[in-house]
Amino acid sequence: MNIPNWITFSRLLGIPFLLYGLYNPTPQARWICLTIFLIAALTDWLDGYLARKLNQITDLGKFLDPLVDKLLVLAPLLVLVELGKVPAWGVFLILGRELAIAGWRVNKTTITGANIWGKLKTVSQIIAIALLMAPLSELWQIPTLIAFWLSVALTLISGGIYLLPEKPSLETQTQVIR
C-alpha cells in the first residue's frame, strides 16, 4: 500500500470517535465531532492530490477511496436519523444509490475515478453533514435542511449519470463503421 492509500484508510480511524461523540449532546462534543469529520473529509482531497502528484494512482485506491467516503458519510447520517435530525427516507435514498453504484461497479472490468457529478455529490454531503453536526442556532435549521436535501438530489443525479450507458468515442464509432 502506498501513502495515498494509507491516508484513505486512516479516514476510517476517525469514524468510531465521530459516532461516539454524536451521542453526546453538548456543544463541545459537537464541535469536536465536526472537527474530526472535516479533517477526515480533507484527507479525501489530500489522498487524491498525492496519488496524482506522486503518480501513485492504483486500482486499490480507486476502490478504497469511494468505499471509505461512503462509510464516512453514511455512519454519521445514520446516527443523525436516530437523533431525529434528518428523515430516514432521505438517508435511505443516499444508501440506495451508493449500494446500486457499488453493485454496478462489481461487474466493471476497469475501475474509473469519480466524475464531476460524483465530486459535487461528495462535497454537498460533507457540507450538509457538517451543518447537521454543528451546534448551530435555530436560524440555521432551514438552511441545514436545504443543504441536506440538495445533497440527496445531487446523490441521485450523480447516480443516474453514472449508470447512463457510455457513449462510444469517435474512434470506437469509426471502428464499428469499418
PDB file of N, CA and C in Angstrom, residues 100-158:
ATOM      1  N   ALA A 100     -26.412   0.685  -5.128  1.00  0.00           N
ATOM      2  CA  ALA A 100     -26.615   0.417  -6.561  1.00  0.00           C
ATOM      3  C   ALA A 100     -25.324   0.639  -7.341  1.00  0.00           C
ATOM      4  N   ILE A 101     -24.641   1.730  -7.079  1.00  0.00           N
ATOM      5  CA  ILE A 101     -23.392   2.022  -7.787  1.00  0.00           C
ATOM      6  C   ILE A 101     -22.321   0.996  -7.421  1.00  0.00           C
ATOM      7  N   ALA A 102     -22.231   0.644  -6.139  1.00  0.00           N
ATOM      8  CA  ALA A 102     -21.235  -0.350  -5.714  1.00  0.00           C
ATOM      9  C   ALA A 102     -21.507  -1.691  -6.400  1.00  0.00           C
ATOM     10  N   GLY A 103     -22.755  -2.091  -6.467  1.00  0.00           N
ATOM     11  CA  GLY A 103     -23.114  -3.341  -7.148  1.00  0.00           C
ATOM     12  C   GLY A 103     -22.822  -3.286  -8.631  1.00  0.00           C
ATOM     13  N   TRP A 104     -23.077  -2.143  -9.236  1.00  0.00           N
ATOM     14  CA  TRP A 104     -22.828  -1.979 -10.663  1.00  0.00           C
ATOM     15  C   TRP A 104     -21.335  -2.034 -10.949  1.00  0.00           C
ATOM     16  N   ARG A 105     -20.540  -1.452 -10.055  1.00  0.00           N
ATOM     17  CA  ARG A 105     -19.083  -1.432 -10.242  1.00  0.00           C
ATOM     18  C   ARG A 105     -18.471  -2.826 -10.194  1.00  0.00           C
ATOM     19  N   VAL A 106     -19.097  -3.734  -9.451  1.00  0.00           N
ATOM     20  CA  VAL A 106     -18.568  -5.093  -9.326  1.00  0.00           C
ATOM     21  C   VAL A 106     -18.455  -5.755 -10.695  1.00  0.00           C
ATOM     22  N   ASN A 107     -19.357  -5.434 -11.589  1.00  0.00           N
ATOM     23  CA  ASN A 107     -19.366  -6.045 -12.919  1.00  0.00           C
ATOM     24  C   ASN A 107     -18.486  -5.337 -13.935  1.00  0.00           C
ATOM     25  N   LYS A 108     -17.864  -4.245 -13.535  1.00  0.00           N
ATOM     26  CA  LYS A 108     -16.997  -3.499 -14.458  1.00  0.00           C
ATOM     27  C   LYS A 108     -15.608  -4.122 -14.463  1.00  0.00           C
ATOM     28  N   THR A 109     -14.997  -4.161 -15.650  1.00  0.00           N
ATOM     29  CA  THR A 109     -13.635  -4.709 -15.750  1.00  0.00           C
ATOM     30  C   THR A 109     -12.588  -3.678 -15.356  1.00  0.00           C
ATOM     31  N   THR A 110     -12.892  -2.404 -15.523  1.00  0.00           N
ATOM     32  CA  THR A 110     -11.970  -1.348 -15.111  1.00  0.00           C
ATOM     33  C   THR A 110     -12.682  -0.433 -14.117  1.00  0.00           C
ATOM     34  N   ILE A 111     -11.929   0.080 -13.183  1.00  0.00           N
ATOM     35  CA  ILE A 111     -12.476   0.988 -12.176  1.00  0.00           C
ATOM     36  C   ILE A 111     -12.107   2.406 -12.584  1.00  0.00           C
ATOM     37  N   THR A 112     -13.114   3.245 -12.700  1.00  0.00           N
ATOM     38  CA  THR A 112     -12.853   4.631 -13.083  1.00  0.00           C
ATOM     39  C   THR A 112     -12.973   5.530 -11.864  1.00  0.00           C
ATOM     40  N   GLY A 113     -12.311   6.650 -11.912  1.00  0.00           N
ATOM     41  CA  GLY A 113     -12.400   7.625 -10.835  1.00  0.00           C
ATOM     42  C   GLY A 113     -13.724   8.376 -10.912  1.00  0.00           C
ATOM     43  N   ALA A 114     -13.976   9.211  -9.911  1.00  0.00           N
ATOM     44  CA  ALA A 114     -15.224   9.964  -9.849  1.00  0.00           C
ATOM     45  C   ALA A 114     -15.253  11.046 -10.919  1.00  0.00           C
ATOM     46  N   ASN A 115     -16.453  11.259 -11.476  1.00  0.00           N
ATOM     47  CA  ASN A 115     -16.626  12.365 -12.417  1.00  0.00           C
ATOM     48  C   ASN A 115     -17.043  13.609 -11.623  1.00  0.00           C
ATOM     49  N   ILE A 116     -17.301  14.696 -12.314  1.00  0.00           N
ATOM     50  CA  ILE A 116     -17.630  15.962 -11.649  1.00  0.00           C
ATOM     51  C   ILE A 116     -18.893  15.836 -10.804  1.00  0.00           C
ATOM     52  N   TRP A 117     -19.868  15.050 -11.256  1.00  0.00           N
ATOM     53  CA  TRP A 117     -21.109  14.877 -10.505  1.00  0.00           C
ATOM     54  C   TRP A 117     -20.868  14.112  -9.212  1.00  0.00           C
ATOM     55  N   GLY A 118     -19.997  13.120  -9.256  1.00  0.00           N
ATOM     56  CA  GLY A 118     -19.636  12.391  -8.043  1.00  0.00           C
ATOM     57  C   GLY A 118     -18.924  13.287  -7.049  1.00  0.00           C
ATOM     58  N   LYS A 119     -18.086  14.175  -7.564  1.00  0.00           N
ATOM     59  CA  LYS A 119     -17.371  15.103  -6.682  1.00  0.00           C
ATOM     60  C   LYS A 119     -18.330  16.125  -6.071  1.00  0.00           C
ATOM     61  N   LEU A 120     -19.263  16.637  -6.879  1.00  0.00           N
ATOM     62  CA  LEU A 120     -20.274  17.560  -6.356  1.00  0.00           C
ATOM     63  C   LEU A 120     -21.126  16.889  -5.287  1.00  0.00           C
ATOM     64  N   LYS A 121     -21.480  15.631  -5.527  1.00  0.00           N
ATOM     65  CA  LYS A 121     -22.248  14.859  -4.553  1.00  0.00           C
ATOM     66  C   LYS A 121     -21.495  14.779  -3.232  1.00  0.00           C
ATOM     67  N   THR A 122     -20.228  14.427  -3.302  1.00  0.00           N
ATOM     68  CA  THR A 122     -19.428  14.276  -2.086  1.00  0.00           C
ATOM     69  C   THR A 122     -19.305  15.599  -1.334  1.00  0.00           C
ATOM     70  N   VAL A 123     -19.014  16.675  -2.040  1.00  0.00           N
ATOM     71  CA  VAL A 123     -18.883  17.994  -1.392  1.00  0.00           C
ATOM     72  C   VAL A 123     -20.211  18.405  -0.761  1.00  0.00           C
ATOM     73  N   SER A 124     -21.319  18.198  -1.468  1.00  0.00           N
ATOM     74  CA  SER A 124     -22.619  18.591  -0.909  1.00  0.00           C
ATOM     75  C   SER A 124     -22.955  17.765   0.328  1.00  0.00           C
ATOM     76  N   GLN A 125     -22.596  16.486   0.320  1.00  0.00           N
ATOM     77  CA  GLN A 125     -22.840  15.655   1.500  1.00  0.00           C
ATOM     78  C   GLN A 125     -21.997  16.121   2.678  1.00  0.00           C
ATOM     79  N   ILE A 126     -20.748  16.450   2.430  1.00  0.00           N
ATOM     80  CA  ILE A 126     -19.867  16.920   3.502  1.00  0.00           C
ATOM     81  C   ILE A 126     -20.413  18.213   4.111  1.00  0.00           C
ATOM     82  N   ILE A 127     -20.843  19.132   3.264  1.00  0.00           N
ATOM     83  CA  ILE A 127     -21.401  20.400   3.763  1.00  0.00           C
ATOM     84  C   ILE A 127     -22.660  20.144   4.589  1.00  0.00           C
ATOM     85  N   ALA A 128     -23.555  19.312   4.066  1.00  0.00           N
ATOM     86  CA  ALA A 128     -24.810  19.035   4.777  1.00  0.00           C
ATOM     87  C   ALA A 128     -24.547  18.367   6.118  1.00  0.00           C
ATOM     88  N   ILE A 129     -23.681  17.373   6.147  1.00  0.00           N
ATOM     89  CA  ILE A 129     -23.396  16.670   7.399  1.00  0.00           C
ATOM     90  C   ILE A 129     -22.706  17.606   8.393  1.00  0.00           C
ATOM     91  N   ALA A 130     -21.797  18.431   7.902  1.00  0.00           N
ATOM     92  CA  ALA A 130     -21.124  19.389   8.782  1.00  0.00           C
ATOM     93  C   ALA A 130     -22.142  20.327   9.422  1.00  0.00           C
ATOM     94  N   LEU A 131     -23.085  20.829   8.635  1.00  0.00           N
ATOM     95  CA  LEU A 131     -24.115  21.715   9.187  1.00  0.00           C
ATOM     96  C   LEU A 131     -25.010  20.981  10.181  1.00  0.00           C
ATOM     97  N   LEU A 132     -25.325  19.728   9.878  1.00  0.00           N
ATOM     98  CA  LEU A 132     -26.167  18.940  10.781  1.00  0.00           C
ATOM     99  C   LEU A 132     -25.464  18.633  12.107  1.00  0.00           C
ATOM    100  N   MET A 133     -24.157  18.473  12.068  1.00  0.00           N
ATOM    101  CA  MET A 133     -23.386  18.174  13.278  1.00  0.00           C
ATOM    102  C   MET A 133     -23.149  19.402  14.143  1.00  0.00           C
ATOM    103  N   ALA A 134     -22.935  20.521  13.514  1.00  0.00           N
ATOM    104  CA  ALA A 134     -22.551  21.734  14.244  1.00  0.00           C
ATOM    105  C   ALA A 134     -23.671  22.183  15.184  1.00  0.00           C
ATOM    106  N   PRO A 135     -23.325  22.624  16.364  1.00  0.00           N
ATOM    107  CA  PRO A 135     -24.341  23.112  17.308  1.00  0.00           C
ATOM    108  C   PRO A 135     -24.747  24.546  16.959  1.00  0.00           C
ATOM    109  N   LEU A 136     -25.541  24.672  15.914  1.00  0.00           N
ATOM    110  CA  LEU A 136     -25.939  25.986  15.413  1.00  0.00           C
ATOM    111  C   LEU A 136     -27.284  26.400  15.994  1.00  0.00           C
ATOM    112  N   SER A 137     -27.573  27.683  15.919  1.00  0.00           N
ATOM    113  CA  SER A 137     -28.846  28.204  16.427  1.00  0.00           C
ATOM    114  C   SER A 137     -29.997  27.770  15.517  1.00  0.00           C
ATOM    115  N   GLU A 138     -31.203  28.016  15.986  1.00  0.00           N
ATOM    116  CA  GLU A 138     -32.418  27.671  15.227  1.00  0.00           C
ATOM    117  C   GLU A 138     -32.464  28.360  13.860  1.00  0.00           C
ATOM    118  N   LEU A 139     -31.805  29.510  13.729  1.00  0.00           N
ATOM    119  CA  LEU A 139     -31.776  30.216  12.447  1.00  0.00           C
ATOM    120  C   LEU A 139     -31.201  29.352  11.323  1.00  0.00           C
ATOM    121  N   TRP A 140     -30.364  28.398  11.687  1.00  0.00           N
ATOM    122  CA  TRP A 140     -29.691  27.545  10.706  1.00  0.00           C
ATOM    123  C   TRP A 140     -30.491  26.302  10.346  1.00  0.00           C
ATOM    124  N   GLN A 141     -31.627  26.066  10.985  1.00  0.00           N
ATOM    125  CA  GLN A 141     -32.373  24.840  10.759  1.00  0.00           C
ATOM    126  C   GLN A 141     -32.825  24.689   9.305  1.00  0.00           C
ATOM    127  N   ILE A 142     -33.421  25.718   8.728  1.00  0.00           N
ATOM    128  CA  ILE A 142     -33.905  25.624   7.336  1.00  0.00           C
ATOM    129  C   ILE A 142     -32.741  25.546   6.351  1.00  0.00           C
ATOM    130  N   PRO A 143     -31.705  26.403   6.449  1.00  0.00           N
ATOM    131  CA  PRO A 143     -30.575  26.245   5.524  1.00  0.00           C
ATOM    132  C   PRO A 143     -29.904  24.859   5.632  1.00  0.00           C
ATOM    133  N   THR A 144     -29.870  24.318   6.841  1.00  0.00           N
ATOM    134  CA  THR A 144     -29.263  22.997   7.032  1.00  0.00           C
ATOM    135  C   THR A 144     -30.086  21.923   6.328  1.00  0.00           C
ATOM    136  N   LEU A 145     -31.408  21.981   6.467  1.00  0.00           N
ATOM    137  CA  LEU A 145     -32.260  21.001   5.786  1.00  0.00           C
ATOM    138  C   LEU A 145     -32.204  21.173   4.269  1.00  0.00           C
ATOM    139  N   ILE A 146     -32.109  22.400   3.805  1.00  0.00           N
ATOM    140  CA  ILE A 146     -31.952  22.632   2.364  1.00  0.00           C
ATOM    141  C   ILE A 146     -30.658  22.002   1.877  1.00  0.00           C
ATOM    142  N   ALA A 147     -29.585  22.172   2.625  1.00  0.00           N
ATOM    143  CA  ALA A 147     -28.303  21.562   2.256  1.00  0.00           C
ATOM    144  C   ALA A 147     -28.418  20.044   2.229  1.00  0.00           C
ATOM    145  N   PHE A 148     -29.138  19.476   3.203  1.00  0.00           N
ATOM    146  CA  PHE A 148     -29.319  18.023   3.229  1.00  0.00           C
ATOM    147  C   PHE A 148     -30.068  17.546   1.989  1.00  0.00           C
ATOM    148  N   TRP A 149     -31.190  18.178   1.671  1.00  0.00           N
ATOM    149  CA  TRP A 149     -31.990  17.736   0.525  1.00  0.00           C
ATOM    150  C   TRP A 149     -31.282  18.007  -0.796  1.00  0.00           C
ATOM    151  N   LEU A 150     -30.493  19.061  -0.865  1.00  0.00           N
ATOM    152  CA  LEU A 150     -29.678  19.300  -2.053  1.00  0.00           C
ATOM    153  C   LEU A 150     -28.668  18.162  -2.224  1.00  0.00           C
ATOM    154  N   SER A 151     -28.085  17.707  -1.124  1.00  0.00           N
ATOM    155  CA  SER A 151     -27.129  16.598  -1.216  1.00  0.00           C
ATOM    156  C   SER A 151     -27.830  15.313  -1.642  1.00  0.00           C
ATOM    157  N   VAL A 152     -29.064  15.105  -1.191  1.00  0.00           N
ATOM    158  CA  VAL A 152     -29.832  13.929  -1.629  1.00  0.00           C
ATOM    159  C   VAL A 152     -30.079  14.019  -3.138  1.00  0.00           C
ATOM    160  N   ALA A 153     -30.492  15.200  -3.605  1.00  0.00           N
ATOM    161  CA  ALA A 153     -30.756  15.385  -5.034  1.00  0.00           C
ATOM    162  C   ALA A 153     -29.490  15.145  -5.862  1.00  0.00           C
ATOM    163  N   LEU A 154     -28.373  15.727  -5.448  1.00  0.00           N
ATOM    164  CA  LEU A 154     -27.115  15.534  -6.186  1.00  0.00           C
ATOM    165  C   LEU A 154     -26.657  14.074  -6.135  1.00  0.00           C
ATOM    166  N   THR A 155     -26.945  13.401  -5.040  1.00  0.00           N
ATOM    167  CA  THR A 155     -26.610  11.984  -4.924  1.00  0.00           C
ATOM    168  C   THR A 155     -27.378  11.181  -5.970  1.00  0.00           C
ATOM    169  N   LEU A 156     -28.670  11.458  -6.106  1.00  0.00           N
ATOM    170  CA  LEU A 156     -29.486  10.732  -7.078  1.00  0.00           C
ATOM    171  C   LEU A 156     -29.113  11.094  -8.517  1.00  0.00           C
ATOM    172  N   ILE A 157     -28.865  12.372  -8.766  1.00  0.00           N
ATOM    173  CA  ILE A 157     -28.468  12.809 -10.110  1.00  0.00           C
ATOM    174  C   ILE A 157     -27.146  12.167 -10.513  1.00  0.00           C
ATOM    175  N   SER A 158     -26.170  12.197  -9.602  1.00  0.00           N
ATOM    176  CA  SER A 158     -24.865  11.617  -9.940  1.00  0.00           C
ATOM    177  C   SER A 158     -24.977  10.116 -10.161  1.00  0.00           C
TER     178      SER A 158
END
